[in-house]
Amino acid sequence: MAVTIGFLACNKAPNGASKIPSITFLSVNPDQVRQGVSDDTAWISFKFEDGDANINTNGQQANIILRDLRNDQILNFSFPPIPEGFKDPVKGMKGTCVVGISGAILQLRDTIGGRTKDTVAYEIYILDEDNQKSNIVTTSPIYMEKI
């Protein structure tokens, strides 16, 4: 699957932060991609916070989940490695995560009959090592055009 994930920043969360992870949607940029074109990527940014810093960051566990609101298709991603110095079980951790979805994997719905454009939005949540689920956020729309 042609997907990229990047990690922008990480800090220790303030004392008293919840041990259940939480996320805040930031943006989709750009919000228009050409369907089937691997050079076109929609970058979805969100902030996260976890009070006990137990989000698995070994790059191997699917713990960022996106659900396509058009058809319920699930896309699974992993947090990239985060230095242990940022993962304090007492102070927690917070940061900004960016997930890239390539136009190569975005598909127009079969039900739109010959149209060359479609729109998709995703629900996003994350899981920690205790399988605690964060709140769910919804992205702004991504507009696709078939070329």
mmCIF file of N, CA, C and O in Angstrom, residues 77-140:
data_model
loop_
_atom_site.group_PDB
_atom_site.id
_atom_site.type_symbol
_atom_site.label_atom_id
_atom_site.label_comp_id
_atom_site.label_asym_id
_atom_site.label_seq_id
_atom_site.Cartn_x
_atom_site.Cartn_y
_atom_site.Cartn_z
ATOM 1 N N PHE A 77 -2.356 2.061 10.126
ATOM 2 C CA PHE A 77 -1.006 2.608 10.084
ATOM 3 C C PHE A 77 -0.344 2.404 11.438
ATOM 4 O O PHE A 77 -1.019 2.159 12.437
ATOM 5 N N SER A 78 0.965 2.554 11.481
ATOM 6 C CA SER A 78 1.737 2.427 12.723
ATOM 7 C C SER A 78 2.441 3.735 13.028
ATOM 8 O O SER A 78 2.937 4.398 12.110
ATOM 9 N N PHE A 79 2.495 4.074 14.304
ATOM 10 C CA PHE A 79 3.330 5.211 14.689
ATOM 11 C C PHE A 79 4.777 4.865 14.378
ATOM 12 O O PHE A 79 5.214 3.735 14.590
ATOM 13 N N PRO A 80 5.530 5.825 13.899
ATOM 14 C CA PRO A 80 6.955 5.578 13.657
ATOM 15 C C PRO A 80 7.709 5.524 14.983
ATOM 16 O O PRO A 80 7.156 5.899 16.033
ATOM 17 N N PRO A 81 8.948 5.079 14.964
ATOM 18 C CA PRO A 81 9.738 5.057 16.198
ATOM 19 C C PRO A 81 9.844 6.458 16.817
ATOM 20 O O PRO A 81 10.067 7.446 16.124
ATOM 21 N N ILE A 82 9.633 6.518 18.117
ATOM 22 C CA ILE A 82 9.765 7.750 18.884
ATOM 23 C C ILE A 82 10.818 7.488 19.951
ATOM 24 O O ILE A 82 10.747 6.471 20.650
ATOM 25 N N PRO A 83 11.807 8.355 20.098
ATOM 26 C CA PRO A 83 12.846 8.137 21.105
ATOM 27 C C PRO A 83 12.237 7.950 22.495
ATOM 28 O O PRO A 83 11.296 8.643 22.883
ATOM 29 N N GLU A 84 12.781 6.997 23.235
ATOM 30 C CA GLU A 84 12.262 6.667 24.564
ATOM 31 C C GLU A 84 12.275 7.864 25.509
ATOM 32 O O GLU A 84 11.466 7.943 26.417
ATOM 33 N N GLY A 85 13.169 8.809 25.302
ATOM 34 C CA GLY A 85 13.246 9.990 26.158
ATOM 35 C C GLY A 85 11.984 10.835 26.129
ATOM 36 O O GLY A 85 11.738 11.626 27.032
ATOM 37 N N PHE A 86 11.174 10.681 25.086
ATOM 38 C CA PHE A 86 9.920 11.419 24.987
ATOM 39 C C PHE A 86 8.754 10.647 25.594
ATOM 40 O O PHE A 86 7.651 11.163 25.678
ATOM 41 N N LYS A 87 8.984 9.395 25.982
ATOM 42 C CA LYS A 87 7.911 8.536 26.488
ATOM 43 C C LYS A 87 8.056 8.376 27.998
ATOM 44 O O LYS A 87 8.667 7.449 28.475
ATOM 45 N N ASP A 88 7.493 9.292 28.743
ATOM 46 C CA ASP A 88 7.569 9.277 30.200
ATOM 47 C C ASP A 88 6.229 8.805 30.753
ATOM 48 O O ASP A 88 5.222 9.494 30.608
ATOM 49 N N PRO A 89 6.183 7.612 31.403
ATOM 50 C CA PRO A 89 4.908 7.084 31.894
ATOM 51 C C PRO A 89 4.263 7.935 32.978
ATOM 52 O O PRO A 89 3.076 7.801 33.242
ATOM 53 N N VAL A 90 5.016 8.834 33.598
ATOM 54 C CA VAL A 90 4.458 9.721 34.614
ATOM 55 C C VAL A 90 3.956 11.019 33.975
ATOM 56 O O VAL A 90 2.860 11.480 34.247
ATOM 57 N N LYS A 91 4.768 11.573 33.088
ATOM 58 C CA LYS A 91 4.409 12.849 32.456
ATOM 59 C C LYS A 91 3.669 12.680 31.140
ATOM 60 O O LYS A 91 3.124 13.623 30.607
ATOM 61 N N GLY A 92 3.668 11.468 30.589
ATOM 62 C CA GLY A 92 2.982 11.216 29.330
ATOM 63 C C GLY A 92 3.746 11.758 28.136
ATOM 64 O O GLY A 92 4.921 12.091 28.221
ATOM 65 N N MET A 93 3.048 11.831 27.001
ATOM 66 C CA MET A 93 3.655 12.420 25.804
ATOM 67 C C MET A 93 2.561 12.994 24.919
ATOM 68 O O MET A 93 1.395 12.598 24.994
ATOM 69 N N LYS A 94 2.980 13.943 24.091
ATOM 70 C CA LYS A 94 2.073 14.531 23.112
ATOM 71 C C LYS A 94 2.892 14.928 21.908
ATOM 72 O O LYS A 94 4.118 15.081 21.987
ATOM 73 N N GLY A 95 2.217 15.059 20.773
ATOM 74 C CA GLY A 95 2.928 15.422 19.560
ATOM 75 C C GLY A 95 1.976 15.618 18.408
ATOM 76 O O GLY A 95 0.753 15.618 18.577
ATOM 77 N N THR A 96 2.545 15.776 17.238
ATOM 78 C CA THR A 96 1.780 15.931 16.008
ATOM 79 C C THR A 96 2.181 14.812 15.064
ATOM 80 O O THR A 96 3.360 14.519 14.905
ATOM 81 N N CYS A 97 1.187 14.189 14.461
ATOM 82 C CA CYS A 97 1.420 13.087 13.535
ATOM 83 C C CYS A 97 0.834 13.455 12.174
ATOM 84 O O CYS A 97 -0.201 14.113 12.099
ATOM 85 N N VAL A 98 1.514 13.029 11.115
ATOM 86 C CA VAL A 98 1.061 13.279 9.751
ATOM 87 C C VAL A 98 1.022 11.947 9.021
ATOM 88 O O VAL A 98 2.014 11.214 8.995
ATOM 89 N N VAL A 99 -0.127 11.629 8.446
ATOM 90 C CA VAL A 99 -0.311 10.404 7.672
ATOM 91 C C VAL A 99 -0.538 10.811 6.223
ATOM 92 O O VAL A 99 -1.379 11.665 5.944
ATOM 93 N N GLY A 100 0.199 10.220 5.308
ATOM 94 C CA GLY A 100 0.038 10.522 3.891
ATOM 95 C C GLY A 100 -0.709 9.407 3.184
ATOM 96 O O GLY A 100 -0.367 8.238 3.318
ATOM 97 N N ILE A 101 -1.757 9.794 2.438
ATOM 98 C CA ILE A 101 -2.512 8.821 1.658
ATOM 99 C C ILE A 101 -2.294 9.146 0.189
ATOM 100 O O ILE A 101 -2.715 10.199 -0.303
ATOM 101 N N SER A 102 -1.647 8.245 -0.493
ATOM 102 C CA SER A 102 -1.323 8.437 -1.903
ATOM 103 C C SER A 102 -2.570 8.330 -2.769
ATOM 104 O O SER A 102 -3.441 7.489 -2.527
ATOM 105 N N GLY A 103 -2.635 9.161 -3.791
ATOM 106 C CA GLY A 103 -3.720 9.076 -4.760
ATOM 107 C C GLY A 103 -3.783 7.715 -5.426
ATOM 108 O O GLY A 103 -4.818 7.312 -5.943
ATOM 109 N N ALA A 104 -2.663 6.973 -5.401
ATOM 110 C CA ALA A 104 -2.620 5.641 -6.021
ATOM 111 C C ALA A 104 -3.559 4.659 -5.328
ATOM 112 O O ALA A 104 -4.025 3.707 -5.961
ATOM 113 N N ILE A 105 -3.849 4.858 -4.040
ATOM 114 C CA ILE A 105 -4.731 3.915 -3.344
ATOM 115 C C ILE A 105 -6.158 4.430 -3.206
ATOM 116 O O ILE A 105 -7.040 3.695 -2.785
ATOM 117 N N LEU A 106 -6.376 5.695 -3.529
ATOM 118 C CA LEU A 106 -7.730 6.250 -3.441
ATOM 119 C C LEU A 106 -8.541 5.822 -4.657
ATOM 120 O O LEU A 106 -8.069 5.916 -5.789
ATOM 121 N N GLN A 107 -9.733 5.356 -4.400
ATOM 122 C CA GLN A 107 -10.597 4.861 -5.479
ATOM 123 C C GLN A 107 -11.922 5.604 -5.472
ATOM 124 O O GLN A 107 -12.472 5.878 -4.410
ATOM 125 N N LEU A 108 -12.425 5.886 -6.680
ATOM 126 C CA LEU A 108 -13.764 6.437 -6.796
ATOM 127 C C LEU A 108 -14.760 5.335 -6.475
ATOM 128 O O LEU A 108 -14.510 4.158 -6.738
ATOM 129 N N ARG A 109 -15.906 5.703 -5.936
ATOM 130 C CA ARG A 109 -16.943 4.714 -5.649
ATOM 131 C C ARG A 109 -17.491 4.136 -6.945
ATOM 132 O O ARG A 109 -17.698 4.844 -7.923
ATOM 133 N N ASP A 110 -17.769 2.832 -6.931
ATOM 134 C CA ASP A 110 -18.390 2.162 -8.079
ATOM 135 C C ASP A 110 -19.805 2.660 -8.309
ATOM 136 O O ASP A 110 -20.327 2.583 -9.403
ATOM 137 N N THR A 111 -20.414 3.176 -7.269
ATOM 138 C CA THR A 111 -21.826 3.550 -7.338
ATOM 139 C C THR A 111 -22.067 4.912 -7.969
ATOM 140 O O THR A 111 -23.213 5.335 -8.089
ATOM 141 N N ILE A 112 -21.010 5.604 -8.389
ATOM 142 C CA ILE A 112 -21.231 6.938 -8.943
ATOM 143 C C ILE A 112 -21.369 6.938 -10.458
ATOM 144 O O ILE A 112 -21.510 7.983 -11.071
ATOM 145 N N GLY A 113 -21.332 5.786 -11.087
ATOM 146 C CA GLY A 113 -21.669 5.600 -12.492
ATOM 147 C C GLY A 113 -21.076 6.562 -13.500
ATOM 148 O O GLY A 113 -21.767 7.444 -13.989
ATOM 149 N N GLY A 114 -19.841 6.397 -13.856
ATOM 150 C CA GLY A 114 -19.238 7.167 -14.927
ATOM 151 C C GLY A 114 -18.735 8.546 -14.534
ATOM 152 O O GLY A 114 -18.148 9.244 -15.354
ATOM 153 N N ARG A 115 -18.972 8.956 -13.328
ATOM 154 C CA ARG A 115 -18.462 10.261 -12.900
ATOM 155 C C ARG A 115 -16.953 10.190 -12.738
ATOM 156 O O ARG A 115 -16.387 9.136 -12.475
ATOM 157 N N THR A 116 -16.316 11.320 -12.841
ATOM 158 C CA THR A 116 -14.855 11.363 -12.740
ATOM 159 C C THR A 116 -14.370 12.042 -11.464
ATOM 160 O O THR A 116 -13.183 12.292 -11.318
ATOM 161 N N LYS A 117 -15.300 12.341 -10.550
ATOM 162 C CA LYS A 117 -14.918 12.994 -9.293
ATOM 163 C C LYS A 117 -15.629 12.322 -8.128
ATOM 164 O O LYS A 117 -16.704 11.761 -8.290
ATOM 165 N N ASP A 118 -14.997 12.392 -6.966
ATOM 166 C CA ASP A 118 -15.579 11.830 -5.759
ATOM 167 C C ASP A 118 -14.972 12.572 -4.568
ATOM 168 O O ASP A 118 -13.969 13.286 -4.701
ATOM 169 N N THR A 119 -15.576 12.387 -3.403
ATOM 170 C CA THR A 119 -15.120 13.010 -2.175
ATOM 171 C C THR A 119 -15.062 11.947 -1.090
ATOM 172 O O THR A 119 -15.940 11.099 -1.006
ATOM 173 N N VAL A 120 -14.016 12.002 -0.275
ATOM 174 C CA VAL A 120 -13.886 11.069 0.836
ATOM 175 C C VAL A 120 -13.495 11.841 2.089
ATOM 176 O O VAL A 120 -12.800 12.855 2.014
ATOM 177 N N ALA A 121 -13.974 11.374 3.222
ATOM 178 C CA ALA A 121 -13.531 11.854 4.532
ATOM 179 C C ALA A 121 -13.273 10.608 5.378
ATOM 180 O O ALA A 121 -13.809 9.528 5.093
ATOM 181 N N TYR A 122 -12.445 10.750 6.369
ATOM 182 C CA TYR A 122 -12.080 9.621 7.222
ATOM 183 C C TYR A 122 -12.380 9.934 8.683
ATOM 184 O O TYR A 122 -12.255 11.072 9.128
ATOM 185 N N GLU A 123 -12.772 8.894 9.431
ATOM 186 C CA GLU A 123 -12.746 8.949 10.879
ATOM 187 C C GLU A 123 -11.397 8.383 11.302
ATOM 188 O O GLU A 123 -10.923 7.402 10.720
ATOM 189 N N ILE A 124 -10.802 8.991 12.310
ATOM 190 C CA ILE A 124 -9.484 8.568 12.787
ATOM 191 C C ILE A 124 -9.546 8.342 14.289
ATOM 192 O O ILE A 124 -10.163 9.126 15.014
ATOM 193 N N TYR A 125 -8.883 7.275 14.725
ATOM 194 C CA TYR A 125 -8.628 7.097 16.153
ATOM 195 C C TYR A 125 -7.301 6.379 16.298
ATOM 196 O O TYR A 125 -6.758 5.830 15.332
ATOM 197 N N ILE A 126 -6.738 6.414 17.508
ATOM 198 C CA ILE A 126 -5.491 5.709 17.783
ATOM 199 C C ILE A 126 -5.712 4.764 18.957
ATOM 200 O O ILE A 126 -6.669 4.915 19.724
ATOM 201 N N LEU A 127 -4.821 3.788 19.081
ATOM 202 C CA LEU A 127 -4.849 2.816 20.176
ATOM 203 C C LEU A 127 -3.525 2.856 20.912
ATOM 204 O O LEU A 127 -2.465 3.029 20.291
ATOM 205 N N ASP A 128 -3.573 2.648 22.230
ATOM 206 C CA ASP A 128 -2.323 2.537 22.968
ATOM 207 C C ASP A 128 -2.019 1.060 23.234
ATOM 208 O O ASP A 128 -2.746 0.170 22.777
ATOM 209 N N GLU A 129 -0.942 0.792 23.960
ATOM 210 C CA GLU A 129 -0.523 -0.598 24.200
ATOM 211 C C GLU A 129 -1.522 -1.386 25.034
ATOM 212 O O GLU A 129 -1.525 -2.613 24.997
ATOM 213 N N ASP A 130 -2.370 -0.695 25.796
ATOM 214 C CA ASP A 130 -3.416 -1.365 26.574
ATOM 215 C C ASP A 130 -4.698 -1.517 25.762
ATOM 216 O O ASP A 130 -5.733 -1.873 26.306
ATOM 217 N N ASN A 131 -4.599 -1.223 24.476
ATOM 218 C CA ASN A 131 -5.732 -1.289 23.544
ATOM 219 C C ASN A 131 -6.840 -0.288 23.916
ATOM 220 O O ASN A 131 -8.003 -0.496 23.589
ATOM 221 N N GLN A 132 -6.457 0.786 24.601
ATOM 222 C CA GLN A 132 -7.398 1.857 24.900
ATOM 223 C C GLN A 132 -7.547 2.720 23.659
ATOM 224 O O GLN A 132 -6.550 3.147 23.062
ATOM 225 N N LYS A 133 -8.779 2.974 23.292
ATOM 226 C CA LYS A 133 -9.096 3.704 22.073
ATOM 227 C C LYS A 133 -9.273 5.188 22.378
ATOM 228 O O LYS A 133 -9.963 5.551 23.330
ATOM 229 N N SER A 134 -8.665 6.020 21.558
ATOM 230 C CA SER A 134 -8.836 7.461 21.709
ATOM 231 C C SER A 134 -10.231 7.878 21.280
ATOM 232 O O SER A 134 -11.031 7.060 20.797
ATOM 233 N N ASN A 135 -10.500 9.140 21.405
ATOM 234 C CA ASN A 135 -11.697 9.719 20.803
ATOM 235 C C ASN A 135 -11.588 9.577 19.275
ATOM 236 O O ASN A 135 -10.514 9.299 18.740
ATOM 237 N N ILE A 136 -12.691 9.748 18.601
ATOM 238 C CA ILE A 136 -12.722 9.655 17.137
ATOM 239 C C ILE A 136 -12.881 11.063 16.574
ATOM 240 O O ILE A 136 -13.729 11.828 17.040
ATOM 241 N N VAL A 137 -12.047 11.401 15.591
ATOM 242 C CA VAL A 137 -12.171 12.680 14.898
ATOM 243 C C VAL A 137 -12.461 12.407 13.422
ATOM 244 O O VAL A 137 -12.173 11.329 12.917
ATOM 245 N N THR A 138 -13.038 13.388 12.758
ATOM 246 C CA THR A 138 -13.364 13.271 11.341
ATOM 247 C C THR A 138 -12.565 14.301 10.569
ATOM 248 O O THR A 138 -12.506 15.471 10.963
ATOM 249 N N THR A 139 -11.954 13.858 9.463
ATOM 250 C CA THR A 139 -11.182 14.772 8.630
ATOM 251 C C THR A 139 -12.113 15.663 7.818
ATOM 252 O O THR A 139 -13.295 15.364 7.651
ATOM 253 N N SER A 140 -11.568 16.712 7.297
ATOM 254 C CA SER A 140 -12.267 17.487 6.284
ATOM 255 C C SER A 140 -12.240 16.669 4.983
ATOM 256 O O SER A 140 -11.479 15.712 4.862
#
